[in-house]
Amino acid sequence: MTSFVVPKEYGLDLLRTPPRDTSSPLRGAMLTYATLQLSFWHGLRIGSYRKQAGLGYPKAFADSSDMSAADSADKKKKMYLFNCAKRAEDNFHENHASVMAAMLLAGVQYPLTTTGLSVVWMVGRLVYALGYTRTDKSKGEGRLAGSFFWFAQLGLFGLTAWTGIKMVL
């Protein structure tokens, strides 16, 4: 049976300054916490777009009846941008849990590589969300500028798989 030792510092005191030891697995836990802040940012954005669109709760999206009832092109645009921001948030949450798990698992064996991939993933998710709501792009095509996050995500999944393989071998 293969086992691994997780240092006692791993996952503790998530708010503290990054340790000077760059190989510390605590860095992976801190990056995971940073993704929670990115999730919170998504929520704040949705609230702002929702208010501008004039959509109350519990409506998840502005549907076709909302769009056709809009009294101006500006109102339709605001509803469209709300839908784009909401879709970016939903896409973030569709991937977030598996990426957090990959960060924590891969970070035990590969803390520096995991750190780099995690930062690239978070920047990509930020660019993706901002791009999705660009007013100069139609059909949310601005999101494509941030789609490089997929490479980082695949890298994290690969490191997680390799960590598991090494434990079995």
Short mmCIF file of C-alpha atoms in Angstrom, two decimals:
data_model
loop_
_atom_site.label_atom_id
_atom_site.label_comp_id
_atom_site.label_asym_id
_atom_site.label_seq_id
_atom_site.Cartn_x
_atom_site.Cartn_y
_atom_site.Cartn_z
CA MET A 1 0.00 0.00 0.00
CA THR A 2 1.33 3.41 -0.97
CA SER A 3 0.88 6.39 1.28
CA PHE A 4 1.95 9.98 1.33
CA VAL A 5 2.45 12.45 4.12
CA VAL A 6 0.72 15.77 4.00
CA PRO A 7 2.65 18.33 6.03
CA LYS A 8 0.79 19.73 9.03
CA GLU A 9 0.91 23.22 7.50
CA TYR A 10 -1.07 22.11 4.46
CA GLY A 11 -4.40 23.85 4.42
CA LEU A 12 -3.97 25.66 7.72
CA ASP A 13 -4.29 29.40 8.10
CA LEU A 14 -5.36 30.02 4.53
CA LEU A 15 -5.23 33.77 4.95
CA ARG A 16 -1.60 34.09 5.94
CA THR A 17 1.10 35.47 3.69
CA PRO A 18 2.62 32.92 1.32
CA PRO A 19 5.44 31.04 3.00
CA ARG A 20 9.00 31.92 2.04
CA ASP A 21 9.58 28.27 1.22
CA THR A 22 8.28 28.14 -2.35
CA SER A 23 7.99 24.36 -2.19
CA SER A 24 5.44 24.54 0.62
CA PRO A 25 2.20 22.73 -0.20
CA LEU A 26 0.40 25.50 1.69
CA ARG A 27 0.72 27.50 -1.51
CA GLY A 28 -1.79 25.14 -3.17
CA ALA A 29 -4.31 25.71 -0.40
CA MET A 30 -3.84 29.46 -0.67
CA LEU A 31 -4.41 29.38 -4.42
CA THR A 32 -7.55 27.35 -3.85
CA TYR A 33 -8.71 30.10 -1.50
CA ALA A 34 -7.96 32.67 -4.21
CA THR A 35 -10.34 30.83 -6.54
CA LEU A 36 -13.06 31.29 -3.93
CA GLN A 37 -12.42 35.03 -4.11
CA LEU A 38 -12.75 34.84 -7.89
CA SER A 39 -16.10 33.11 -7.38
CA PHE A 40 -17.18 35.93 -5.05
CA TRP A 41 -16.14 38.47 -7.70
CA HIS A 42 -18.35 36.67 -10.23
CA GLY A 43 -21.27 37.00 -7.81
CA LEU A 44 -20.71 40.72 -7.39
CA ARG A 45 -20.62 41.17 -11.16
CA ILE A 46 -23.86 39.25 -11.60
CA GLY A 47 -25.55 41.45 -9.01
CA SER A 48 -24.47 44.58 -10.86
CA TYR A 49 -25.58 43.27 -14.27
CA ARG A 50 -28.85 41.99 -12.79
CA LYS A 51 -29.63 45.42 -11.36
CA GLN A 52 -28.82 47.17 -14.65
CA ALA A 53 -31.04 44.70 -16.54
CA GLY A 54 -33.90 45.20 -14.07
CA LEU A 55 -34.28 41.47 -13.47
CA GLY A 56 -35.42 40.36 -10.05
CA TYR A 57 -34.84 37.10 -8.27
CA PRO A 58 -35.32 34.20 -8.82
CA LYS A 59 -34.84 34.72 -12.58
CA ALA A 60 -31.61 33.02 -13.59
CA PHE A 61 -31.55 34.52 -17.10
CA ALA A 62 -33.40 37.08 -19.19
CA ASP A 63 -35.52 34.90 -21.45
CA SER A 64 -37.12 35.73 -24.80
CA SER A 65 -40.26 37.11 -23.14
CA ASP A 66 -38.11 39.51 -21.09
CA MET A 67 -36.26 40.59 -24.21
CA SER A 68 -39.43 41.19 -26.22
CA ALA A 69 -40.96 43.15 -23.31
CA ALA A 70 -37.92 45.44 -23.08
CA ASP A 71 -38.91 49.00 -23.88
CA SER A 72 -35.63 50.03 -25.53
CA ALA A 73 -32.60 48.71 -27.35
CA ASP A 74 -30.50 49.80 -24.36
CA LYS A 75 -32.61 47.67 -22.02
CA LYS A 76 -32.25 44.66 -24.34
CA LYS A 77 -28.49 45.19 -24.42
CA LYS A 78 -28.36 45.23 -20.61
CA MET A 79 -30.35 42.00 -20.46
CA TYR A 80 -28.05 40.44 -23.04
CA LEU A 81 -24.97 41.48 -21.04
CA PHE A 82 -26.55 40.07 -17.88
CA ASN A 83 -27.05 36.74 -19.68
CA CYS A 84 -23.41 36.79 -20.84
CA ALA A 85 -22.11 37.55 -17.34
CA LYS A 86 -24.34 34.83 -15.89
CA ARG A 87 -23.13 32.30 -18.44
CA ALA A 88 -19.50 33.16 -17.63
CA GLU A 89 -20.25 32.63 -13.95
CA ASP A 90 -22.05 29.35 -14.61
CA ASN A 91 -19.15 28.11 -16.74
CA PHE A 92 -16.76 29.06 -13.94
CA HIS A 93 -18.77 27.03 -11.42
CA GLU A 94 -19.06 24.07 -13.80
CA ASN A 95 -15.26 23.77 -13.69
CA HIS A 96 -14.38 25.21 -10.28
CA ALA A 97 -14.79 22.17 -8.02
CA SER A 98 -12.69 19.84 -10.15
CA VAL A 99 -9.97 22.48 -10.55
CA MET A 100 -9.88 23.12 -6.80
CA ALA A 101 -9.48 19.40 -6.18
CA ALA A 102 -6.72 19.22 -8.80
CA MET A 103 -4.92 22.18 -7.21
CA LEU A 104 -4.97 20.56 -3.80
CA LEU A 105 -3.99 17.08 -4.99
CA ALA A 106 -1.34 18.05 -7.53
CA GLY A 107 0.05 20.68 -5.15
CA VAL A 108 1.18 17.98 -2.74
CA GLN A 109 3.72 16.58 -5.24
CA TYR A 110 4.23 19.54 -7.61
CA PRO A 111 3.71 22.77 -5.67
CA LEU A 112 5.56 25.11 -8.04
CA THR A 113 4.09 23.75 -11.26
CA THR A 114 0.66 23.71 -9.66
CA THR A 115 1.14 27.31 -8.58
CA GLY A 116 2.00 28.38 -12.11
CA LEU A 117 -0.87 26.49 -13.70
CA SER A 118 -3.29 27.74 -11.07
CA VAL A 119 -2.34 31.37 -11.65
CA VAL A 120 -2.71 30.91 -15.41
CA TRP A 121 -6.13 29.28 -14.84
CA MET A 122 -7.33 32.16 -12.65
CA VAL A 123 -6.10 34.84 -15.04
CA GLY A 124 -7.73 32.96 -17.91
CA ARG A 125 -11.03 32.75 -16.03
CA LEU A 126 -10.88 36.48 -15.32
CA VAL A 127 -10.15 37.35 -18.96
CA TYR A 128 -12.89 34.93 -20.04
CA ALA A 129 -15.49 36.60 -17.81
CA LEU A 130 -14.49 40.13 -18.79
CA GLY A 131 -14.37 39.19 -22.45
CA TYR A 132 -17.81 37.60 -22.35
CA THR A 133 -19.33 40.97 -21.46
CA ARG A 134 -17.40 43.11 -23.93
CA THR A 135 -19.82 45.39 -25.72
CA ASP A 136 -17.72 45.51 -28.90
CA LYS A 137 -18.03 41.75 -29.49
CA SER A 138 -21.18 39.95 -30.52
CA LYS A 139 -22.41 36.59 -29.24
CA GLY A 140 -19.98 36.69 -26.32
CA GLU A 141 -17.02 36.11 -28.63
CA GLY A 142 -14.79 38.20 -26.36
CA ARG A 143 -14.66 35.21 -24.02
CA LEU A 144 -12.35 33.43 -26.44
CA ALA A 145 -9.48 35.68 -25.34
CA GLY A 146 -9.50 33.89 -21.98
CA SER A 147 -9.95 30.38 -23.29
CA PHE A 148 -6.28 29.65 -22.58
CA PHE A 149 -7.48 28.62 -19.10
CA TRP A 150 -8.34 25.23 -20.66
CA PHE A 151 -4.65 24.44 -21.16
CA ALA A 152 -3.89 25.21 -17.52
CA GLN A 153 -6.90 23.16 -16.42
CA LEU A 154 -5.78 20.18 -18.48
CA GLY A 155 -2.28 20.59 -17.04
CA LEU A 156 -3.67 20.50 -13.50
CA PHE A 157 -5.71 17.40 -14.31
CA GLY A 158 -2.63 15.76 -15.82
CA LEU A 159 -0.52 16.52 -12.74
CA THR A 160 -3.26 15.12 -10.53
CA ALA A 161 -3.37 11.93 -12.57
CA TRP A 162 0.42 11.64 -12.51
CA THR A 163 0.42 12.13 -8.74
CA GLY A 164 -2.03 9.23 -8.44
CA ILE A 165 -0.02 7.04 -10.81
CA LYS A 166 3.16 7.69 -8.82
CA MET A 167 1.36 6.66 -5.63
CA VAL A 168 0.34 3.34 -7.15
CA LEU A 169 3.71 2.51 -8.74
#
